[in-house]
Coordinates of C-alpha atoms in Angstrom, one line a residue:
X1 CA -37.4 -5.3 7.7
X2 CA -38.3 -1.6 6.8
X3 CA -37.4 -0.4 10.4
X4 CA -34.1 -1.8 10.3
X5 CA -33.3 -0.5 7.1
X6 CA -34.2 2.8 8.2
X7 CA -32.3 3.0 11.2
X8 CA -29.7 1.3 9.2
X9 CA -29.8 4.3 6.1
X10 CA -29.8 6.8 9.0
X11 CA -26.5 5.4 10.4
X12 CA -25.0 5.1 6.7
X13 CA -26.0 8.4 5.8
X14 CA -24.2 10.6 8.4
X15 CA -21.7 12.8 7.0
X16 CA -19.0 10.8 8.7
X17 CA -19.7 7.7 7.0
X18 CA -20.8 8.9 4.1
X19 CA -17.1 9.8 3.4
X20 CA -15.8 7.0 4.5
X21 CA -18.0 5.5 1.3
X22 CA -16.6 7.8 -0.6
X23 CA -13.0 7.7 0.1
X24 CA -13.4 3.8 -0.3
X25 CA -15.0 4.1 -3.8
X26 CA -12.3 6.3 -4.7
X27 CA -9.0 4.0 -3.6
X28 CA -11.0 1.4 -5.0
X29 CA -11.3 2.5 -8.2
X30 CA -7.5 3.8 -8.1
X31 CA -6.3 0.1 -6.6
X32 CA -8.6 -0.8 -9.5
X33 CA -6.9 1.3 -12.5
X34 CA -3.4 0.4 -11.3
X35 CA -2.3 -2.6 -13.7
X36 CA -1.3 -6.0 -10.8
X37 CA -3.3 -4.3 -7.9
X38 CA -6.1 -5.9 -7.7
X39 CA -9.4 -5.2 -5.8
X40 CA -7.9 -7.7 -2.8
X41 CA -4.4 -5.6 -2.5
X42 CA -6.3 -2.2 -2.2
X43 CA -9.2 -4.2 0.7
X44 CA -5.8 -5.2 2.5
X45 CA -4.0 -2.0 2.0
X46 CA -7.3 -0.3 3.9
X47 CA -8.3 -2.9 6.2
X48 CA -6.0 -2.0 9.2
X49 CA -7.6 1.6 8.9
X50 CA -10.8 0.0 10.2
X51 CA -9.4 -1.3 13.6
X52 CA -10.4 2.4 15.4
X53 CA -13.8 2.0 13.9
X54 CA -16.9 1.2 15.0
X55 CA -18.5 -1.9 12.5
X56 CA -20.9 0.0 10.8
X57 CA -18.1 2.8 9.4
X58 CA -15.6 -0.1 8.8
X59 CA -17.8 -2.2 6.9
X60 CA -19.2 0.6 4.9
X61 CA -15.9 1.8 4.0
X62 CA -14.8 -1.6 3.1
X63 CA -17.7 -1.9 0.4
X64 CA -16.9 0.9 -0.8
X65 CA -13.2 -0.1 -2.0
X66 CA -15.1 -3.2 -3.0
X67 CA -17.6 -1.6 -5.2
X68 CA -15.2 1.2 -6.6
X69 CA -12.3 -1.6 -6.9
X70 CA -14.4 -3.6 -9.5
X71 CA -15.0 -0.6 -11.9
X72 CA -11.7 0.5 -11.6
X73 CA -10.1 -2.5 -13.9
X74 CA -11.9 -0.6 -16.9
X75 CA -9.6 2.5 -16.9
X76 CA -6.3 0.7 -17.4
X77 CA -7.9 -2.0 -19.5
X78 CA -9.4 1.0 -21.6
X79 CA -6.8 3.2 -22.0
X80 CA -3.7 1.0 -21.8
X81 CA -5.4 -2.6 -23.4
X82 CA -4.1 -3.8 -19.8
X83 CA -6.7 -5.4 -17.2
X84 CA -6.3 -3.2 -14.0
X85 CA -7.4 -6.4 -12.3
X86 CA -7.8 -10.3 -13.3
X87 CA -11.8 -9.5 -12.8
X88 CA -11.6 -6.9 -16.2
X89 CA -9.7 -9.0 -18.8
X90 CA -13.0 -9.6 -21.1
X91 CA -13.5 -5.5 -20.8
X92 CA -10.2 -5.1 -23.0
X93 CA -11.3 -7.1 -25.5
X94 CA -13.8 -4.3 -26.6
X95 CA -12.7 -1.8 -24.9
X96 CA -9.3 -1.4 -25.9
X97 CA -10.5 -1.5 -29.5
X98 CA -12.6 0.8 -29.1
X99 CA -10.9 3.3 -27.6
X100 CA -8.1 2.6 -30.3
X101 CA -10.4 4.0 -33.1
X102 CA -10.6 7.5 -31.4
X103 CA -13.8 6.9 -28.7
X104 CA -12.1 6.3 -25.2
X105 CA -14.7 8.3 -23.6
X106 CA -17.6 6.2 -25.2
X107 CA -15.9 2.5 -24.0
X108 CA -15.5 4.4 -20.4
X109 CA -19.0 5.8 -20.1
X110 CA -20.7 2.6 -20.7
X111 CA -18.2 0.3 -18.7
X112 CA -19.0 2.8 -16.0
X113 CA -22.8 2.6 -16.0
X114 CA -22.8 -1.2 -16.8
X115 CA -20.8 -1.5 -13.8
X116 CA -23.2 0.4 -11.4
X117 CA -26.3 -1.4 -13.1
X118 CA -24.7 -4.8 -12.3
X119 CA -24.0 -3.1 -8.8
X120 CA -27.9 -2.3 -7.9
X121 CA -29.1 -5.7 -9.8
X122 CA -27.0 -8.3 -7.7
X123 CA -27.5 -5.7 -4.5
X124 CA -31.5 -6.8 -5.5
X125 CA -30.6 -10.4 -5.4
X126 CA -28.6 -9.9 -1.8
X127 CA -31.8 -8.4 -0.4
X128 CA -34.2 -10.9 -1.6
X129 CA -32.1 -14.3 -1.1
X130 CA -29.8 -13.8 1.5
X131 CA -32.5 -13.4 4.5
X132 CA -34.5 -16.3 2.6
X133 CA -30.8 -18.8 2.4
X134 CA -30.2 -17.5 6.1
X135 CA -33.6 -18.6 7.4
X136 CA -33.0 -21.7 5.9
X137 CA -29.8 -22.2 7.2
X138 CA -31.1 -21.4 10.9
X139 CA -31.7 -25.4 10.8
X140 CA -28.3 -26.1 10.3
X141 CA -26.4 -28.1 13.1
X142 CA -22.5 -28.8 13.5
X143 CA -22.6 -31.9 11.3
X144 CA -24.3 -29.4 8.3
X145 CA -21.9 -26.1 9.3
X146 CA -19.0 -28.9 8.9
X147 CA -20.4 -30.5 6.0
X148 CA -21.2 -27.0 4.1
X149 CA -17.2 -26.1 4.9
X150 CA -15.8 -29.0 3.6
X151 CA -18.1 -28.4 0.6
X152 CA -16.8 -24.8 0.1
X153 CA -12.6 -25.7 0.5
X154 CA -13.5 -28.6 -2.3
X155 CA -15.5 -26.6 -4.7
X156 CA -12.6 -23.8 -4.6
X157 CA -9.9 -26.3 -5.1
X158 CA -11.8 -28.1 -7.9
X159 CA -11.9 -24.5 -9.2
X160 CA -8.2 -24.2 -9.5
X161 CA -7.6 -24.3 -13.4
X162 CA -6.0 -28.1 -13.7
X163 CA -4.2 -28.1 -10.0
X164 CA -6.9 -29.7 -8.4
X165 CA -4.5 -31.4 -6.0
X166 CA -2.5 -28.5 -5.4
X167 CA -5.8 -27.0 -4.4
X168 CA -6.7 -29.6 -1.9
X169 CA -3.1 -29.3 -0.9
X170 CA -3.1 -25.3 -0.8
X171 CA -6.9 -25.7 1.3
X172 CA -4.8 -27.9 3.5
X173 CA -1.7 -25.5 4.6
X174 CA -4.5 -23.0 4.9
X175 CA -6.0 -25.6 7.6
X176 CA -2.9 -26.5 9.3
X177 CA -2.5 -23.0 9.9
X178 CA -5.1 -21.9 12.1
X179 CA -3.9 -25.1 14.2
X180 CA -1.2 -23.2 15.9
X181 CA -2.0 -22.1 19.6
X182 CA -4.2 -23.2 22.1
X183 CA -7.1 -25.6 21.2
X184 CA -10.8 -25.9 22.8
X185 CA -9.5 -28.0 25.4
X186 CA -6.4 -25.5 26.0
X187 CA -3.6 -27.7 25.2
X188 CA -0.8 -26.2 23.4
X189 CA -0.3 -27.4 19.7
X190 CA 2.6 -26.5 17.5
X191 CA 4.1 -23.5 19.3
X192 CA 8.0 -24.6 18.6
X193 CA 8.7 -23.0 22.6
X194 CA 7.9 -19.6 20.9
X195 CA 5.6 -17.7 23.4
X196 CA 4.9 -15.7 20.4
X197 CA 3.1 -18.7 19.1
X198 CA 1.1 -19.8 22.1
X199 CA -1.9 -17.7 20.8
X200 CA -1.6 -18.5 17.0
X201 CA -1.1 -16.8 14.2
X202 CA -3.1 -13.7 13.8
X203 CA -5.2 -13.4 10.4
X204 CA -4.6 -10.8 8.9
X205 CA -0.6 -10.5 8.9
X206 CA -1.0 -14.0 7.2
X207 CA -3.8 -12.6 4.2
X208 CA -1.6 -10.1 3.8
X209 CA 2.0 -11.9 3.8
X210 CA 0.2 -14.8 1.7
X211 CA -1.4 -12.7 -1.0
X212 CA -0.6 -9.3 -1.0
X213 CA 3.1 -9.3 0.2
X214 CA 3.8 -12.6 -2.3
X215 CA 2.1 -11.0 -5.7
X216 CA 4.4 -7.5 -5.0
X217 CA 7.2 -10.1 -4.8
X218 CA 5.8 -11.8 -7.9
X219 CA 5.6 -8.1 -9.4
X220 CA 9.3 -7.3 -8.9
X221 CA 10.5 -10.6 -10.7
X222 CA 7.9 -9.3 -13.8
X223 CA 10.2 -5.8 -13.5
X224 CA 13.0 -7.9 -14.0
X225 CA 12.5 -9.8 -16.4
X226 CA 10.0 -7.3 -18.6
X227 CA 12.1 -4.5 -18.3
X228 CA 9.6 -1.1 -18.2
X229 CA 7.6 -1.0 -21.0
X230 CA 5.2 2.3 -20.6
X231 CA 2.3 2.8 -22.8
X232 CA 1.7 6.6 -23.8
X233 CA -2.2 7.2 -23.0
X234 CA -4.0 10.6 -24.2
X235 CA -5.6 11.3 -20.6
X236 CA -7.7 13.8 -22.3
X237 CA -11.0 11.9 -22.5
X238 CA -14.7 13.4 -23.3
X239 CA -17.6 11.4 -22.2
X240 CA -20.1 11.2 -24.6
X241 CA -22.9 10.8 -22.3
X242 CA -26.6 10.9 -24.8
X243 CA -24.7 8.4 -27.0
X244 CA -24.1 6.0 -23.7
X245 CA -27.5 6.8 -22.8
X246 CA -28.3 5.4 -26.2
X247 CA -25.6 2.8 -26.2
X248 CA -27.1 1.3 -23.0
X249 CA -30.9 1.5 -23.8
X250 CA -30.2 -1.2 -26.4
X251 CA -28.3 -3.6 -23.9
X252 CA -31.4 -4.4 -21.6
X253 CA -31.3 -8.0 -21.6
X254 CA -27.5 -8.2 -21.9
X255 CA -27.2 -6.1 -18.9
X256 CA -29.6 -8.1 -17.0
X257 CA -28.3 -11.3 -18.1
X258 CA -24.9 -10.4 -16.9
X259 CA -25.9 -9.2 -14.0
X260 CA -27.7 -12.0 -12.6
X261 CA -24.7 -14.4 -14.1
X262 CA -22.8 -12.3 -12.2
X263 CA -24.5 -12.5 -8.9
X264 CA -24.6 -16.3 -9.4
X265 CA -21.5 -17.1 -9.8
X266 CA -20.4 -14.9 -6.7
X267 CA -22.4 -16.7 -4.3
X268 CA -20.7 -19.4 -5.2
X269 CA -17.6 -19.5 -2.6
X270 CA -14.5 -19.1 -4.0
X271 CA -15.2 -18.2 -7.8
X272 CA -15.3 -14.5 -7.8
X273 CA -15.3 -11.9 -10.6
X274 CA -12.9 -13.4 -12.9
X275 CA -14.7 -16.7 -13.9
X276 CA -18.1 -14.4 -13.8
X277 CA -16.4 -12.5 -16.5
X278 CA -15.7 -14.8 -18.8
X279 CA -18.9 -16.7 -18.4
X280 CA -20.9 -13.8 -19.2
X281 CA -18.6 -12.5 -22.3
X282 CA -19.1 -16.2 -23.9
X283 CA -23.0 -15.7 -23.0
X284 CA -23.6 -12.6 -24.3
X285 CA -21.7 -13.8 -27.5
X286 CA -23.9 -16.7 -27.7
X287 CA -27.1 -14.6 -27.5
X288 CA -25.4 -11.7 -30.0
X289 CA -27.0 -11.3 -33.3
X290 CA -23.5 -9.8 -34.7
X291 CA -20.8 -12.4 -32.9
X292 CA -18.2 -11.5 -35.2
X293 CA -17.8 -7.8 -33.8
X294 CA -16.8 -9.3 -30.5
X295 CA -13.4 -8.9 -30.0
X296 CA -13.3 -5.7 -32.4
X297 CA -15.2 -2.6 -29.9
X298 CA -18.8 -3.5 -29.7
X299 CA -20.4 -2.1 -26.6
X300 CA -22.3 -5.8 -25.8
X301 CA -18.8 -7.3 -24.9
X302 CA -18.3 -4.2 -22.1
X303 CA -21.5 -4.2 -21.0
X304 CA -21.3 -8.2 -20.3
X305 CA -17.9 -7.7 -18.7
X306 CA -18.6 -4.9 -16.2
X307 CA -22.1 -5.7 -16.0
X308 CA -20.9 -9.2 -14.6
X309 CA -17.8 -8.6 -12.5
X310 CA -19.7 -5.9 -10.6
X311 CA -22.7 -7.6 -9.6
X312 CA -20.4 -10.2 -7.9
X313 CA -20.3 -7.9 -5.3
X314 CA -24.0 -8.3 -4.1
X315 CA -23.5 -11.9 -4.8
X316 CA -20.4 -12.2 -2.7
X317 CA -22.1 -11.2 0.2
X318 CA -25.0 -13.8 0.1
X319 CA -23.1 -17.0 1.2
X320 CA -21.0 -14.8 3.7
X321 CA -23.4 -13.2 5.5
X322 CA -26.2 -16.1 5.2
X323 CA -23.5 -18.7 5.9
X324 CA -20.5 -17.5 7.4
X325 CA -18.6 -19.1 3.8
X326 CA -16.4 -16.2 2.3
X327 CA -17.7 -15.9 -1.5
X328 CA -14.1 -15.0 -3.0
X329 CA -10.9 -13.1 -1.4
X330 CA -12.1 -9.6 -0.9
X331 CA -15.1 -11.6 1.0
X332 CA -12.8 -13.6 3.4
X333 CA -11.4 -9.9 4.2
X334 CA -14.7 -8.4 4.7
X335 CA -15.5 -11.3 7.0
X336 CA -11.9 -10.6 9.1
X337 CA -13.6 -7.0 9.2
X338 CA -16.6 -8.7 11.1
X339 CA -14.9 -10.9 13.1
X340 CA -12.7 -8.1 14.6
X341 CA -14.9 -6.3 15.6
X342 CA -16.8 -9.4 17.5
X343 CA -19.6 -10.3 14.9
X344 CA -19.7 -13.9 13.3
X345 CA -21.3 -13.7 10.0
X346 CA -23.8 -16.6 9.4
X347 CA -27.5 -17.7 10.2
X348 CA -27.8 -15.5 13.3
X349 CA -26.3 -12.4 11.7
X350 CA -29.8 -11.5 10.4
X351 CA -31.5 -11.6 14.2
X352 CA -28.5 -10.6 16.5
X353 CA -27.0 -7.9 13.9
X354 CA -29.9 -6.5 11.5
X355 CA -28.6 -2.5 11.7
X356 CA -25.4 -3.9 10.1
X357 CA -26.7 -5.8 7.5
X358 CA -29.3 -3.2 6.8
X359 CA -26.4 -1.1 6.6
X360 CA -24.0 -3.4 4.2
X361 CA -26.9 -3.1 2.0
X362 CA -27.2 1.2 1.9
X363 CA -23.7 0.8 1.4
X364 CA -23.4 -0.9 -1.4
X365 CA -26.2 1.7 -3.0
X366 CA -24.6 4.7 -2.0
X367 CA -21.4 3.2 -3.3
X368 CA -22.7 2.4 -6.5
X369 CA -23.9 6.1 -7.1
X370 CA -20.4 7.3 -5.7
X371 CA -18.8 5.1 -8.0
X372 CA -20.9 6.6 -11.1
X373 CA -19.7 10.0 -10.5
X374 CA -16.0 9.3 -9.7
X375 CA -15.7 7.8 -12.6
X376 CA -17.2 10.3 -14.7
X377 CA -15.9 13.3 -13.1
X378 CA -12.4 12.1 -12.3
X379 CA -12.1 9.8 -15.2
X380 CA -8.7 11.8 -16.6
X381 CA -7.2 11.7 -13.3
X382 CA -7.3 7.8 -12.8
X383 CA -6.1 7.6 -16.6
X384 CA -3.1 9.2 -15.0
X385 CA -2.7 7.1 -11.9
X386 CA -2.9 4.2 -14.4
X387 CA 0.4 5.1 -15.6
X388 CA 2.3 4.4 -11.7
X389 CA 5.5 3.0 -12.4
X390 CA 5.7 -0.4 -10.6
X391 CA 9.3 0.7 -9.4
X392 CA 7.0 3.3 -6.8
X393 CA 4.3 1.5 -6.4
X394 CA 5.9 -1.7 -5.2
X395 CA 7.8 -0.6 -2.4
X396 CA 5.2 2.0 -1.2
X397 CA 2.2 -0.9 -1.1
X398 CA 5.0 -3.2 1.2
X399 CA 5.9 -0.4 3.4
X400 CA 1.8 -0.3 4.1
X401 CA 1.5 -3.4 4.4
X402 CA 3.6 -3.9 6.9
X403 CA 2.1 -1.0 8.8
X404 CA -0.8 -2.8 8.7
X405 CA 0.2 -5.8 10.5
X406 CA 1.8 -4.4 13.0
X407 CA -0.9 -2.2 14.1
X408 CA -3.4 -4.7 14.5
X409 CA -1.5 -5.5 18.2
X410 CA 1.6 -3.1 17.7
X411 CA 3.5 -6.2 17.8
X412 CA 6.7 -6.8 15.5
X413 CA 6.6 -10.3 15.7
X414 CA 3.7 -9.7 13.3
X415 CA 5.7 -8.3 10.4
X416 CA 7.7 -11.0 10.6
X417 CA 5.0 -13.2 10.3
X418 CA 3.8 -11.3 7.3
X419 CA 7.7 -11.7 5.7
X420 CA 7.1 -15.4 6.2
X421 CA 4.1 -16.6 4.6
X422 CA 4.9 -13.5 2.1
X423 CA 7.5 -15.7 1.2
X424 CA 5.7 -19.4 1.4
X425 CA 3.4 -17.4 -0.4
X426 CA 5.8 -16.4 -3.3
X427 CA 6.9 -20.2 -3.4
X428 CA 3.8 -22.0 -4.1
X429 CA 2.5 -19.2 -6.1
X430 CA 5.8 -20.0 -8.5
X431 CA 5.4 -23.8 -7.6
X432 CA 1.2 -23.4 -9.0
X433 CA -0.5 -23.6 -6.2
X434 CA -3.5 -21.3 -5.8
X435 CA -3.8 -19.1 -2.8
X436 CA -7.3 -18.7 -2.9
X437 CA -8.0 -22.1 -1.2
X438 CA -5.5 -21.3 1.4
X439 CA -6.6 -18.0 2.2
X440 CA -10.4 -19.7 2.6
X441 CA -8.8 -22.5 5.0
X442 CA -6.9 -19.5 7.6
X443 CA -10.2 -17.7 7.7
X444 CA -12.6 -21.1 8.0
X445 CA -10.5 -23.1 10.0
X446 CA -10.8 -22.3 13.2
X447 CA -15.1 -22.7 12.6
X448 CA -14.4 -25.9 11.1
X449 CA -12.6 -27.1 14.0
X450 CA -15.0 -25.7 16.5
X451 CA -18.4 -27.3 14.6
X452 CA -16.4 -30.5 14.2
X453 CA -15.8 -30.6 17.8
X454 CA -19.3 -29.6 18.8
X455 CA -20.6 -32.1 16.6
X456 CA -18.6 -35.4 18.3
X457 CA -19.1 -34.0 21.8
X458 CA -23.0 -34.1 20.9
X459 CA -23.0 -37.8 19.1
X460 CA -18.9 -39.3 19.0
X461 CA -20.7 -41.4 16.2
X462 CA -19.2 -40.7 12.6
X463 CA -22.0 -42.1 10.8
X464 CA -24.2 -39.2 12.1
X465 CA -22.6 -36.7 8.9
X466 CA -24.0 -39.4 6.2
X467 CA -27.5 -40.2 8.6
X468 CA -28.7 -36.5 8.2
X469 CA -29.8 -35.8 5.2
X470 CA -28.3 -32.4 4.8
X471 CA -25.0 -32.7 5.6
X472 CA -24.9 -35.9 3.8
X473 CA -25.9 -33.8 0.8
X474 CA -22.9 -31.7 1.6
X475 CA -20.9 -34.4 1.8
X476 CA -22.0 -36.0 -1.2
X477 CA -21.2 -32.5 -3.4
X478 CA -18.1 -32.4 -1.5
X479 CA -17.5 -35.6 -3.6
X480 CA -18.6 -34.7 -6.8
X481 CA -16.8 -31.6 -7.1
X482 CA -13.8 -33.5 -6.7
X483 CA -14.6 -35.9 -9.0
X484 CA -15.7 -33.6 -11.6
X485 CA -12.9 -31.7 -11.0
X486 CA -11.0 -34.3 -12.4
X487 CA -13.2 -35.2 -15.0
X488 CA -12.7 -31.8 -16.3
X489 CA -8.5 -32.0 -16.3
X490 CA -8.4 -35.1 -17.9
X491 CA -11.0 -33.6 -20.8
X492 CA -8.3 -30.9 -21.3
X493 CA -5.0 -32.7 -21.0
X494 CA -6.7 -34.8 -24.0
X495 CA -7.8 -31.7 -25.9
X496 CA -4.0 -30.7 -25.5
X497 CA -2.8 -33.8 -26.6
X498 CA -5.2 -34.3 -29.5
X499 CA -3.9 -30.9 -30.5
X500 CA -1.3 -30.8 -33.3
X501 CA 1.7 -28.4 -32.1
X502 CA 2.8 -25.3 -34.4

């Protein structure tokens, strides 16, 4: 392992790529600090930049907006009491307050370094589990890759807050999808006589269209509706750095709880930051000697926050480089990254392709530390860029989005395939269907399909998914998500109903 790692740290550390790392951490943390950007917009606003590259400087500079992105929800959610993304919303709660009483610079500071001690704890937890869960998954046939895939689409749709349906149905568009084109056998499927079609739909113009170009759609109607409110924000914030230190030094088992929360719940496909968040604020209330000054600028409640949401990022990876199964959105990106440049994450990734993980891993390090000191250096500056008016930033983020798509093949049909699912995207979002499930099925659809297919050629038997033990296990949680999915909304819609209205 050490030789790989060493060839791979020699590769990350070039000048060259260790810009790249930089530049990454830095429009992450500015995607981050933008109120409605999101860690996912800023990946897809950078992802075309990484066709030209070779996959070592496109995946390292790919971490880096994903390590820099999940920090950067602190600054807005700081400064303006406004999550810069869904994965910081626990951070106001403390951080807002606390920064309201005259110590911005305090709630920063230890955001900042709870965030890159999350980073290096769940980038520990990579390194020892994903080789181990990769080894393990070297015994995995067709009927277990197909199993484990089935598993994955059901546990994100059970996942979707009370629209578990929707979520199969969402998991099931995203399916249909990658249908379109030419099949194993080479018959044509679903190509309306549009040669365009014959080949499918390429993935990225539909991430894009579906997420990216439907939530700046979902941002003008906001505009509308909210008028422009502006916050005023004093910009000019000291960092108190011995009273983080001290600040920090009494959060050891918080920050390590958090962290490994964290890293849990983002091997777990499809949950991502967000839920982490909130699991590990309730936890480290739980544990708290002083509950009652959550809520009102205790540094426990950032620390669990950022602590949490930025170790997702090593936990992310485990699933999708062990098992080819994207962890949450910015994953299923990362994973596009791979595939375009001709690697299939999974099992084999760890034989065929050790430089590159060795060098996923340096990354994430070096973006860590990079990460640290943007933050503390430039922290005025991204209080500033907090401030973008939506009426700019909307229409600059489509104009690059559709730049995007069409350089992938410097084909215009592509932007018009972004428009479209931009806009199926905008309808089910407003009809409350998640996208995450549909973004998983486009990106696992076409290995679903191609392990399903392996797997009848081999035995045309059925019964041989429930005879092997594994991917009858699969099968089984497959099953039980579902079911406990439901469990879980009919518990609620009673709690609702049980509820006395104001």
């Amino acid at each position: 392992m050490s030789d790989f790692f060493l060839q791979a740290l020699t590769e990350v550390g070039s000048p060259a790529v260790m810009g790249l790392i930089i530049l990454g951490v830095l429009f992450g943390i500015v995607g981050g600090s933008i109120p409605g950007f999101t860690v996912t917009m800023a990946i897809l606003v950078v992802f075309p930049f990484t066709f030209a590259m070779d996959p070592v400087s496109g995946v390292s500079l790919m971490v880096g907006v994903f390590v820099g992105g999940y920090s950067g929800g602190i600054v807005s959610g700081v400064m303006l009491g406004i999550p810069g993304t869904p994965s910081s919303i626990t951070t106001v709660y403390d951080g807002y307050p606390m920064a309201q009483r005259g110590e911005p610079g305090r709630a920063l500071g230890i955001g900042v370094m709870a965030s890159f001690l999350g980073t290096l704890i769940s980038v520990a937890v990579l390194v020892f589990f994903g080789p181990l869960i990769a080894s393990f998954s070297m015994n995995f046939r067709p009927w277990e890759i197909t199993a484990l895939i089935v598993f994955a689409l059901t546990l994100v749709a059970g996942l979707s807050n009370g629209a578990l349906l929707k979520g199969l149905l969402a998991a099931a568009i995203g399916l249909l999808i990658t249908t379109v084109g030419y099949d194993r056998n080479s018959n044509l499927r679903f190509d309306f006589d549009l040669p365009a079609l014959s080949s499918g739909f390429e993935m990225l113009p539909v991430m894009i269209g579906v997420f990216a170009f439907s939530q700046l759609l979902g941002n003008i109607e906001k505009m509308r509706d909210e008028g422009t409110n502006g916050k005023s924000v004093d910009t000019n914030v000291t960092i108190p750095y011995r009273l983080i230190m001290k600040d920090m030094a009494g959060q050891k088992l918080n920050t390590l709880r958090s962290s490994l929360i964290g890293s849990l719940i983002g091997a777990l496909p499809g949950t991502g930051g967000t839920v982490a968040n909130f699991v590990s604020y309730d936890q480290a209330k739980k544990f708290s000697r002083h509950p009652e000054e959550f809520g009102k600028g205790t540094p426990s409640g950032i620390v669990a926050s950022e602590a949490s949401n930025s170790a997702v990022a090593g936990g992310a990876f485990v699933p999708t480089l062990a098992l080819g199964i994207p962890g949450d959105l910015p994953m299923a990106i990362m994973m596009g990254v791979l595939i375009l440049h001709g690697i299939t994450p999974g099992p084999m990734m760890f034989e065929q392709n050790p430089v590159l993980v060795g060098a996923i891993y340096a990354s994430l390090l070096i973006g860590a530390i990079a990460m640290v000191l943007c933050n503390l250096l430039l922290v005025r500056w991204f209080a500033k860029i907090s401030l973008i008016p939506q009426q700019i930033l909307v229409p600059v983020v489509l104009m690059l989005c559709a730049i995007g798509a069409y350089a992938l093949n410097n084909n215009v049909f592509d932007i018009w395939v972004l428009f479209i699912f931009g806009v199926i995207g905008y309808l089910l979002w407003k009809a409350g269907v998640p996208l995450t499930p549909l973004i998983l099925g486009v990106v696992l659809g076409n290995n679903l399909e191609r392990q399903l297919f392996r797997a009848l050629e081999l035995d045309p038997n059925w019964l041989t998914f429930l005879t092997r033990p594994l991917s009858a296990l699969f099968l089984a949680l497959a099953v039980a998500s579902v079911v406990f999915s439901l469990y879980q909304d009919r518990k609620v819609k009673r709690l609702q109903q049980a509820t006395p209205s104001p």
